[in-house]
PDB file of C-alpha atoms in Angstrom:
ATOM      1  CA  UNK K  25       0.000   0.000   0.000  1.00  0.00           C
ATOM      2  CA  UNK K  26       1.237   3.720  -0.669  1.00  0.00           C
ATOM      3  CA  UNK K  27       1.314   6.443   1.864  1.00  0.00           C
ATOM      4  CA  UNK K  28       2.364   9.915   1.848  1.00  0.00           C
ATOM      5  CA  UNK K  29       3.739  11.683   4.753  1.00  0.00           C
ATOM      6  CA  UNK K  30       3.916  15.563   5.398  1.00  0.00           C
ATOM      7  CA  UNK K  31       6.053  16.103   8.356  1.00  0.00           C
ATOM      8  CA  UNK K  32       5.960  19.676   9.311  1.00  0.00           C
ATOM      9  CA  UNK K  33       2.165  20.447  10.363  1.00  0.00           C
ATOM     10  CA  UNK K  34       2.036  24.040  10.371  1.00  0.00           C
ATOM     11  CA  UNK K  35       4.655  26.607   8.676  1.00  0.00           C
ATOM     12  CA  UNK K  36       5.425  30.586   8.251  1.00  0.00           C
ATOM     13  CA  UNK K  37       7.184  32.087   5.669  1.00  0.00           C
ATOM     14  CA  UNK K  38       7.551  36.094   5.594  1.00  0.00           C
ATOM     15  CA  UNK K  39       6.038  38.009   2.545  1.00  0.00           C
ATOM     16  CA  UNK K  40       8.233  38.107  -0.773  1.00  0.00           C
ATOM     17  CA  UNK K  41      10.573  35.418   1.020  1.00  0.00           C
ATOM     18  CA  UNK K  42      11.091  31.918  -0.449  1.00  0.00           C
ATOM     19  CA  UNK K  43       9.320  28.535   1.954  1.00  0.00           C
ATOM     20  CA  UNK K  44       9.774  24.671   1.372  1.00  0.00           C
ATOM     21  CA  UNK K  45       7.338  22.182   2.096  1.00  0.00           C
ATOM     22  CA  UNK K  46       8.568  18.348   2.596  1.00  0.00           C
ATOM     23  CA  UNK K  47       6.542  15.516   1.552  1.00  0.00           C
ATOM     24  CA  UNK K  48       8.071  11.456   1.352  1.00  0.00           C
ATOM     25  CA  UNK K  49       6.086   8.881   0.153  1.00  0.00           C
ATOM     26  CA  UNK K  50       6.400   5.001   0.231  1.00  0.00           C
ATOM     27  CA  UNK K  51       5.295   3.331  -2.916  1.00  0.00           C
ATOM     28  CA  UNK K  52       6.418  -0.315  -4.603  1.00  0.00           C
ATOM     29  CA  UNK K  53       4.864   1.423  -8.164  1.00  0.00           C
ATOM     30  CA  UNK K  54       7.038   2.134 -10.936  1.00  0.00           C
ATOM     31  CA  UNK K  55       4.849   4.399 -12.730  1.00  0.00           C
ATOM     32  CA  UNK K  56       2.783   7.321 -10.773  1.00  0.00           C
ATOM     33  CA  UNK K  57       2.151  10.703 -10.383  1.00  0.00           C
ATOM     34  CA  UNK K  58       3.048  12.830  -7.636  1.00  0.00           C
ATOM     35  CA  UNK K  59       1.166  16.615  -7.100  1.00  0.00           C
ATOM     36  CA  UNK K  60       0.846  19.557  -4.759  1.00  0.00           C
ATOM     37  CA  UNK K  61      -2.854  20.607  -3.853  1.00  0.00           C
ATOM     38  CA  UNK K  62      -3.683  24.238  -2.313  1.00  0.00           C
ATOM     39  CA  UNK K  63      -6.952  24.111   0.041  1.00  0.00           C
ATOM     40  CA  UNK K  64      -7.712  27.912   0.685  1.00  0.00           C
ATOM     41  CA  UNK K  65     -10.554  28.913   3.197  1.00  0.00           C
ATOM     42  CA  UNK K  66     -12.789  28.148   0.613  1.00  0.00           C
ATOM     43  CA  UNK K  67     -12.267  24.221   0.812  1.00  0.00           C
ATOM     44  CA  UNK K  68     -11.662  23.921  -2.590  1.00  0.00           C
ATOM     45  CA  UNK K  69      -8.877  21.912  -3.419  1.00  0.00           C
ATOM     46  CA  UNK K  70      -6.341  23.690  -6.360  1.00  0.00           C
ATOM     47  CA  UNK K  71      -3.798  21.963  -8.299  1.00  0.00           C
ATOM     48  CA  UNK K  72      -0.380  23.688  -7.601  1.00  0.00           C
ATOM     49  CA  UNK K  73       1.666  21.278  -9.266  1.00  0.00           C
ATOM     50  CA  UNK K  74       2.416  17.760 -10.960  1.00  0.00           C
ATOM     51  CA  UNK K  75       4.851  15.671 -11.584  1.00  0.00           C
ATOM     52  CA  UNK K  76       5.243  12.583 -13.730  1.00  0.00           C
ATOM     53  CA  UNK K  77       7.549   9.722 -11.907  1.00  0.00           C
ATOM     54  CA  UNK K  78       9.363   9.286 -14.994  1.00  0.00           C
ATOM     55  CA  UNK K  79      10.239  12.413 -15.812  1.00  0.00           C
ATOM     56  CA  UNK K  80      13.212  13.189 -13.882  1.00  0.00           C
ATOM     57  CA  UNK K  81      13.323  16.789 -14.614  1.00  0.00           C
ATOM     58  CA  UNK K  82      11.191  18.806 -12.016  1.00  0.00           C
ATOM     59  CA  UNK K  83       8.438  20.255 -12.904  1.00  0.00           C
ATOM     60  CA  UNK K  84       8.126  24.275 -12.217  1.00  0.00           C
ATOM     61  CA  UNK K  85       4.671  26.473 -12.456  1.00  0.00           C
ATOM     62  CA  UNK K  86       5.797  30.411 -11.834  1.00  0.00           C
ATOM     63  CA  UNK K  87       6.667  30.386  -8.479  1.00  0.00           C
ATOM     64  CA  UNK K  88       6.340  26.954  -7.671  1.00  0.00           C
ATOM     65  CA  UNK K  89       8.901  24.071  -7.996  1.00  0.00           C
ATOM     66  CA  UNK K  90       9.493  20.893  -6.852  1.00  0.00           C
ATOM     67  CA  UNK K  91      12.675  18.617  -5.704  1.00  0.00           C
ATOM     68  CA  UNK K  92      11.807  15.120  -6.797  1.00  0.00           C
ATOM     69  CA  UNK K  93      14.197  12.570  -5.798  1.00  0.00           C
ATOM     70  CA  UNK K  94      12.778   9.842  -6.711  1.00  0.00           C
ATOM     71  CA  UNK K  95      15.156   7.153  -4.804  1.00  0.00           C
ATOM     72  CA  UNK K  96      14.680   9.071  -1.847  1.00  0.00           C
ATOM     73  CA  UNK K  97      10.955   9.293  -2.423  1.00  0.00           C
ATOM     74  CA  UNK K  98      10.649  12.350  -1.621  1.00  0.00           C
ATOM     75  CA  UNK K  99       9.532  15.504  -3.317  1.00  0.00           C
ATOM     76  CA  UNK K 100       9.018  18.860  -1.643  1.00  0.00           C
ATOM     77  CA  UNK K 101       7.786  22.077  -2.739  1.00  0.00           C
ATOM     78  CA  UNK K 102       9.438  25.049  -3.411  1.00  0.00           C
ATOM     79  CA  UNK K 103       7.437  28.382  -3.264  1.00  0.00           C
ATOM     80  CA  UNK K 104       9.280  31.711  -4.354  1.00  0.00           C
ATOM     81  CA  UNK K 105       8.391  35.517  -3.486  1.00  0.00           C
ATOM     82  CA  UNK K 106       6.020  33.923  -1.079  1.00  0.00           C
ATOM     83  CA  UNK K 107       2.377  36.079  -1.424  1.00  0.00           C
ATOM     84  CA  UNK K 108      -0.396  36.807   0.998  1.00  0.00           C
ATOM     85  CA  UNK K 109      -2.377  34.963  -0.657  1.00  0.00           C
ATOM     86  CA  UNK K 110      -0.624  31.913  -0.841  1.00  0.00           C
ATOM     87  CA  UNK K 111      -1.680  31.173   2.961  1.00  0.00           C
ATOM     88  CA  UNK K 112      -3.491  28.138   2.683  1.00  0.00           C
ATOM     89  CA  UNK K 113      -3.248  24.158   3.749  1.00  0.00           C
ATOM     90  CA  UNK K 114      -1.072  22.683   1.345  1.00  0.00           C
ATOM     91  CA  UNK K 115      -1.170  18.595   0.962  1.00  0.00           C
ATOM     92  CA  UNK K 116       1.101  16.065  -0.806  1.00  0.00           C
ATOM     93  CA  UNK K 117      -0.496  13.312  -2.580  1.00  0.00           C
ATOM     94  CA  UNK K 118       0.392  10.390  -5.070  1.00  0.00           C
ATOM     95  CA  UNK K 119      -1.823   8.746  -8.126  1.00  0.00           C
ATOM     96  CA  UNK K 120      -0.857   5.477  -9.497  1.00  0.00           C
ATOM     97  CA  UNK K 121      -0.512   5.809 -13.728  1.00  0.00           C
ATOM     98  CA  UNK K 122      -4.004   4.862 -15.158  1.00  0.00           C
ATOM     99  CA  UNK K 123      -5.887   5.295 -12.024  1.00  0.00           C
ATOM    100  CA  UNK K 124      -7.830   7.707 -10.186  1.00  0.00           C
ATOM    101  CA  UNK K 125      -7.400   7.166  -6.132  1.00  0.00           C
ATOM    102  CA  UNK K 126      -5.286  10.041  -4.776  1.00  0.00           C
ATOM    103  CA  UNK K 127      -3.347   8.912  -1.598  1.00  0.00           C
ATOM    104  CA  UNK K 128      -3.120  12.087   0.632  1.00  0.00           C
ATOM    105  CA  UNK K 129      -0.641  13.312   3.042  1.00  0.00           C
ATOM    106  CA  UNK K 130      -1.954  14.982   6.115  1.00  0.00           C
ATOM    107  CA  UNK K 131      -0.979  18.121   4.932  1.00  0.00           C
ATOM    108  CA  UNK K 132       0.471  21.411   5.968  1.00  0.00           C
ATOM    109  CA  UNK K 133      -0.855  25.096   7.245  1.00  0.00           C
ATOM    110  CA  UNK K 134       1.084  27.458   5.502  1.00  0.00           C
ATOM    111  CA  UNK K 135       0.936  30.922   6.747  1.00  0.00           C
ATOM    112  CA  UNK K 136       2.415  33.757   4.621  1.00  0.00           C
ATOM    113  CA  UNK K 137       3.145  36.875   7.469  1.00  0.00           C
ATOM    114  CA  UNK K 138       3.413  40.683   5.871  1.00  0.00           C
TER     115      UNK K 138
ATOM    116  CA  UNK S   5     -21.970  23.798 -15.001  1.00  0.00           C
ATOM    117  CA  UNK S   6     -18.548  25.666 -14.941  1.00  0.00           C
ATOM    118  CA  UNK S   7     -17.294  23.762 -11.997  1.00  0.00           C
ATOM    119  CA  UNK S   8     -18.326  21.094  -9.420  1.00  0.00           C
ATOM    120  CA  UNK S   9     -21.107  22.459  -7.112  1.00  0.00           C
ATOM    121  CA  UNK S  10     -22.047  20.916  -3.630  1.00  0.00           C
ATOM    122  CA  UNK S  11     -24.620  21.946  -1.230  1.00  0.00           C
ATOM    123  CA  UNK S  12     -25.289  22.348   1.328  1.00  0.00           C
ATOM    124  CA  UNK S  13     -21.838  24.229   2.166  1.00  0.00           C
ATOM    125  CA  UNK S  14     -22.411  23.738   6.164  1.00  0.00           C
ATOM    126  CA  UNK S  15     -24.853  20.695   7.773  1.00  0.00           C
ATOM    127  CA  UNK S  16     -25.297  20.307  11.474  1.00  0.00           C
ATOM    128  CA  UNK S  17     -27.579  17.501  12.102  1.00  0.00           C
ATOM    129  CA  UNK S  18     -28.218  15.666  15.749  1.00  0.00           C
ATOM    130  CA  UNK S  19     -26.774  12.144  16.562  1.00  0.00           C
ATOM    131  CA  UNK S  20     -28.574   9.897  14.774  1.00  0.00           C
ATOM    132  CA  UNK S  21     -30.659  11.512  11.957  1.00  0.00           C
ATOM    133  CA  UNK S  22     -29.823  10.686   8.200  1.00  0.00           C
ATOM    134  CA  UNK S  23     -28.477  13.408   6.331  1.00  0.00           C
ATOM    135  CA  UNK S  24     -27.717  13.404   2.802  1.00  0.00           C
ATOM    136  CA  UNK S  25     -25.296  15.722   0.528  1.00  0.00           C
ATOM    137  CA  UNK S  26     -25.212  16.350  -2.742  1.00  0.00           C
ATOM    138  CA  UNK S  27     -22.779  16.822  -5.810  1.00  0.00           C
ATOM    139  CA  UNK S  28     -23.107  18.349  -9.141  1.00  0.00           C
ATOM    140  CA  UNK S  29     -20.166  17.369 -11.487  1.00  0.00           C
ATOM    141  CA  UNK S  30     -18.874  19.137 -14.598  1.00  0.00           C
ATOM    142  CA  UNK S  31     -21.427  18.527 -17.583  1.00  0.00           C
ATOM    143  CA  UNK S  32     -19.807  15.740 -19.542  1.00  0.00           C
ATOM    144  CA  UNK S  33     -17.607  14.068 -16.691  1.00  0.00           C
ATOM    145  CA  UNK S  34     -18.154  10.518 -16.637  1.00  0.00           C
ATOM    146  CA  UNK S  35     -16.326  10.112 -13.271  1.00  0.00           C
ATOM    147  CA  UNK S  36     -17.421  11.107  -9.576  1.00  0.00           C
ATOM    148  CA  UNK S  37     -15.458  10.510  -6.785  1.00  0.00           C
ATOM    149  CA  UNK S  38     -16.374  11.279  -2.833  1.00  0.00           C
ATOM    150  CA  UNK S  39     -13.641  12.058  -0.257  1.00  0.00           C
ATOM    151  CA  UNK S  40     -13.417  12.516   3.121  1.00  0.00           C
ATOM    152  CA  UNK S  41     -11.578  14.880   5.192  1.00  0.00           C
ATOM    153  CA  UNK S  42     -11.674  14.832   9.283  1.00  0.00           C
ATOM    154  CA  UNK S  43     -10.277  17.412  11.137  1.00  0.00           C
ATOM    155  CA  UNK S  44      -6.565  17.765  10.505  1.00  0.00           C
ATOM    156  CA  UNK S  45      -6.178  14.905   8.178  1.00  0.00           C
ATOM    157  CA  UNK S  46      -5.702  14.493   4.800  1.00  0.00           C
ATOM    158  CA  UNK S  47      -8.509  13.400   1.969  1.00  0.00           C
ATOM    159  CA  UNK S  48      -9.876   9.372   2.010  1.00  0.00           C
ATOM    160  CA  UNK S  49     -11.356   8.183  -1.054  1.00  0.00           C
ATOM    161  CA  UNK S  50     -15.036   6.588  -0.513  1.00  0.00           C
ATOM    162  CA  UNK S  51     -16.407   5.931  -3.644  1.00  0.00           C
ATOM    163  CA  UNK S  52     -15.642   5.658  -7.765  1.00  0.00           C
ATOM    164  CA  UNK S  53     -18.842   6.473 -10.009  1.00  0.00           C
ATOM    165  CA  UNK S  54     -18.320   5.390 -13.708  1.00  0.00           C
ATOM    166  CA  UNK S  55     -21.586   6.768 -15.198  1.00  0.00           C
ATOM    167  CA  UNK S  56     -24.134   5.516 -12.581  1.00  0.00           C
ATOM    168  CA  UNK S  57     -22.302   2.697 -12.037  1.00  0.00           C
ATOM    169  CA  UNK S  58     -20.302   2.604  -8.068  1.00  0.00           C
ATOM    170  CA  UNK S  59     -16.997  -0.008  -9.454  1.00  0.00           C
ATOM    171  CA  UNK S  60     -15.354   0.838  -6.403  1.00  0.00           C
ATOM    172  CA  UNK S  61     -16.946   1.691  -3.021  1.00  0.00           C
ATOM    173  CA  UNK S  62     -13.883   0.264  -1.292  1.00  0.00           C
ATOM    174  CA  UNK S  63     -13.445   3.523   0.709  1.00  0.00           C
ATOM    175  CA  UNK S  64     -16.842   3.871   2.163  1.00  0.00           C
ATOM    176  CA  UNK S  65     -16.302   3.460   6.097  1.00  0.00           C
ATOM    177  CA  UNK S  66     -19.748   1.516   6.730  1.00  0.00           C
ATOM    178  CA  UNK S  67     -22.932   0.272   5.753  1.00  0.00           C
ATOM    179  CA  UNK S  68     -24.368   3.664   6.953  1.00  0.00           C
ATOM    180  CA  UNK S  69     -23.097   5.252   3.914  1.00  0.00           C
ATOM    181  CA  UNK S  70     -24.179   4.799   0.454  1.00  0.00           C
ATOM    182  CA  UNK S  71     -23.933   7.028  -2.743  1.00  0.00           C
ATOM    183  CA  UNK S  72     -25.803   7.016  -5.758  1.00  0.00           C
ATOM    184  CA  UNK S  73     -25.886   8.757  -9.193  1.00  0.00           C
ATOM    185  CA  UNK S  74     -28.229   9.500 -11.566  1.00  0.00           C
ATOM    186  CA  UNK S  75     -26.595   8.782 -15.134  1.00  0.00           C
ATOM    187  CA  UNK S  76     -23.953  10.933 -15.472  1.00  0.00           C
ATOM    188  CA  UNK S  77     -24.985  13.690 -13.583  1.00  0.00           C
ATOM    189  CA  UNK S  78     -26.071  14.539  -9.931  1.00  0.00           C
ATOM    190  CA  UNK S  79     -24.720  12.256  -7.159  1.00  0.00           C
ATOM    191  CA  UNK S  80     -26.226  11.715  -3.861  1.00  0.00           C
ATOM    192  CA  UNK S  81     -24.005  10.982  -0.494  1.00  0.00           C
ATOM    193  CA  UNK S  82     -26.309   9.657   2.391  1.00  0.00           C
ATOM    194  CA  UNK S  83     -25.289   8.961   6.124  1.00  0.00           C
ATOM    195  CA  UNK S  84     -27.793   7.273   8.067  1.00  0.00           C
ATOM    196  CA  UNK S  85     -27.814   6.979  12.015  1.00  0.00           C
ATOM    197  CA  UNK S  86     -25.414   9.693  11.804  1.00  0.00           C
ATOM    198  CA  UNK S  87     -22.436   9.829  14.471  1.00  0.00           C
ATOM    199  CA  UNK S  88     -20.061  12.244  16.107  1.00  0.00           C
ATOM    200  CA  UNK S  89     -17.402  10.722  14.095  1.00  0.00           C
ATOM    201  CA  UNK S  90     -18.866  11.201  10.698  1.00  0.00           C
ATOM    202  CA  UNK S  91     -18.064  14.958  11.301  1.00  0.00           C
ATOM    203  CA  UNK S  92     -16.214  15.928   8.487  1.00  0.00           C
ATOM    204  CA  UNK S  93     -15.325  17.970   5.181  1.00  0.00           C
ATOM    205  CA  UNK S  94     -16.991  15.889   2.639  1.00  0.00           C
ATOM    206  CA  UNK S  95     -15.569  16.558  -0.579  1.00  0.00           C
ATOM    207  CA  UNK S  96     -16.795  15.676  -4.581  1.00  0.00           C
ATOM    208  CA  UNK S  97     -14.914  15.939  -7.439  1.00  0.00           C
ATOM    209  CA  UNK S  98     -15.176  14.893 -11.196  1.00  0.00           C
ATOM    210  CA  UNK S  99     -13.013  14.069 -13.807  1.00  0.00           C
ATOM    211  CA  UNK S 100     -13.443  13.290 -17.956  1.00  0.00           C
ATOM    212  CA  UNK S 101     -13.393   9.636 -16.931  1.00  0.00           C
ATOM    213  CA  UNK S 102     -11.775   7.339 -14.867  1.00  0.00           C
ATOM    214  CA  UNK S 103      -8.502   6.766 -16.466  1.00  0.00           C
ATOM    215  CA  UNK S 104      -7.772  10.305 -16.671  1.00  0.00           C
ATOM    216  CA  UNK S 105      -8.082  10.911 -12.994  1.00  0.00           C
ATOM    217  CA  UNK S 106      -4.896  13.752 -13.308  1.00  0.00           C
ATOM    218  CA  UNK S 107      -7.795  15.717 -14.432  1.00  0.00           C
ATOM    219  CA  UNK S 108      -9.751  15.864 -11.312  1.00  0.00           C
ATOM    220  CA  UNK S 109     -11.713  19.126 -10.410  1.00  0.00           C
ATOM    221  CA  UNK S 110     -12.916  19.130  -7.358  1.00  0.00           C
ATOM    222  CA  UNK S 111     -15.917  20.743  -5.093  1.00  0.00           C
ATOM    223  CA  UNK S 112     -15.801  23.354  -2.195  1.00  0.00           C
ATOM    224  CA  UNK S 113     -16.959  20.054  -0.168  1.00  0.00           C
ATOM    225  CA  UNK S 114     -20.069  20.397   2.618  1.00  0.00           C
ATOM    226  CA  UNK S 115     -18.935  20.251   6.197  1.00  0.00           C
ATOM    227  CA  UNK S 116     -20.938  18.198   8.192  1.00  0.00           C
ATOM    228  CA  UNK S 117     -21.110  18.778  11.878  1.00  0.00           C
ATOM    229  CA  UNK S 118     -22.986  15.989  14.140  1.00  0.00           C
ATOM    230  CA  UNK S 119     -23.679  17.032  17.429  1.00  0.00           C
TER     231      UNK S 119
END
């Protein structure tokens, strides 16, 4: 069975300044997906970012990149000139290729300060 | 519709009633999915739709709760004998179908509150 763990419950990051977000996993699949969702207030969960296990160059959208080690299995997120309105709960979660059951991390309160 | 509605956005029902919550997907998404979310955790899947089909309710926690769908539109979440437990974010999303589910898009969820 896969699991994804988020280690660091709660995290601050100052306004403009750069935060990283850990996330392992544990997986005996040789082909999956890995992604970042966003849940504002709102609930709604927002794709941040994805990555494709055999791609081994990291995947980048504006301001947000990822470190995907994939022997490690581990792949954090990188967010640059951190925003306002970036606060949010941000979780880790992995997709087997061809399927559609998302395995969540726990996930982590991100607070951007001004 | 333009994106995945739910209602209603807040529940609190009494220990013990049935409650049940709905979820409009995105017009032409074969696939519906339910999730879970407790306090402080992450998302648990409950249930697959395929059209009105349910090929995987492995997720669903107990024979209180049930889903249906009516063809490949409105789906219907229902607790019965609810419990304190089953307070929760309850989250839908759809996606084009099944095998694409990178393409997820997902509901504002209803959060149900037993007391």
């Amino acid at each position: 069975a896969q699991t994804v763990t988020q280690s660091q419950p709660e995290m601050s990051v100052q306004e403009a300044e750069t935060v990283t977000l850990s996330c392992t996993y544990d997986t005996s699949e040789n082909n999956y997906y890995l992604f970042w969702y966003k849940q504002p207030p709102s609930r709604q969960m927002i794709l941040v970012i994805r990555q494709e296990a055999y791609k081994q160059q990291n995947a980048t959208e504006n301001r947000f990149s990822v470190n995907f080690q994939k022997a490690a299995k581990s792949f954090s997120l990188k967010i640059s000139d951190s925003q306002l309105g970036d606060t949010a709960m941000y979780f880790c979660a992995f997709m087997k290729t061809g399927t559609y059951k998302y395995i969540f991390g726990t996930g982590t309160r991100l607070k951007v300060l001004a | 519709g333009a994106g995945v509605s739910q209602s209603p956005s807040n529940k609190v029902t009494e220990k013990g009633k049935d409650v049940e919550l709905r979820c409009d997907p995105i017009s032409g998404h074969t696939a519906l999915y339910w999730y879970r979310q407790r306090l402080g955790q992450g998302l648990e899947f409950l249930i697959y739709f395929q059209g009105n089909s349910a090929p995987d309710k492995s997720g669903l926690p107990s024979d209180r709760f049930s889903a249906e769908r009516t063809g490949e539109s409105v789906s219907t979440l229902t607790i019965q004998r609810t419990q304190q437990e089953d307070s929760a974010v309850y989250l839908c999303a759809s996606s084009p179908n099944g095998l694409q589910g990178l393409y997820y898009t997902f509901g504002s969820g209803t959060r149900l509150t037993v007391v």
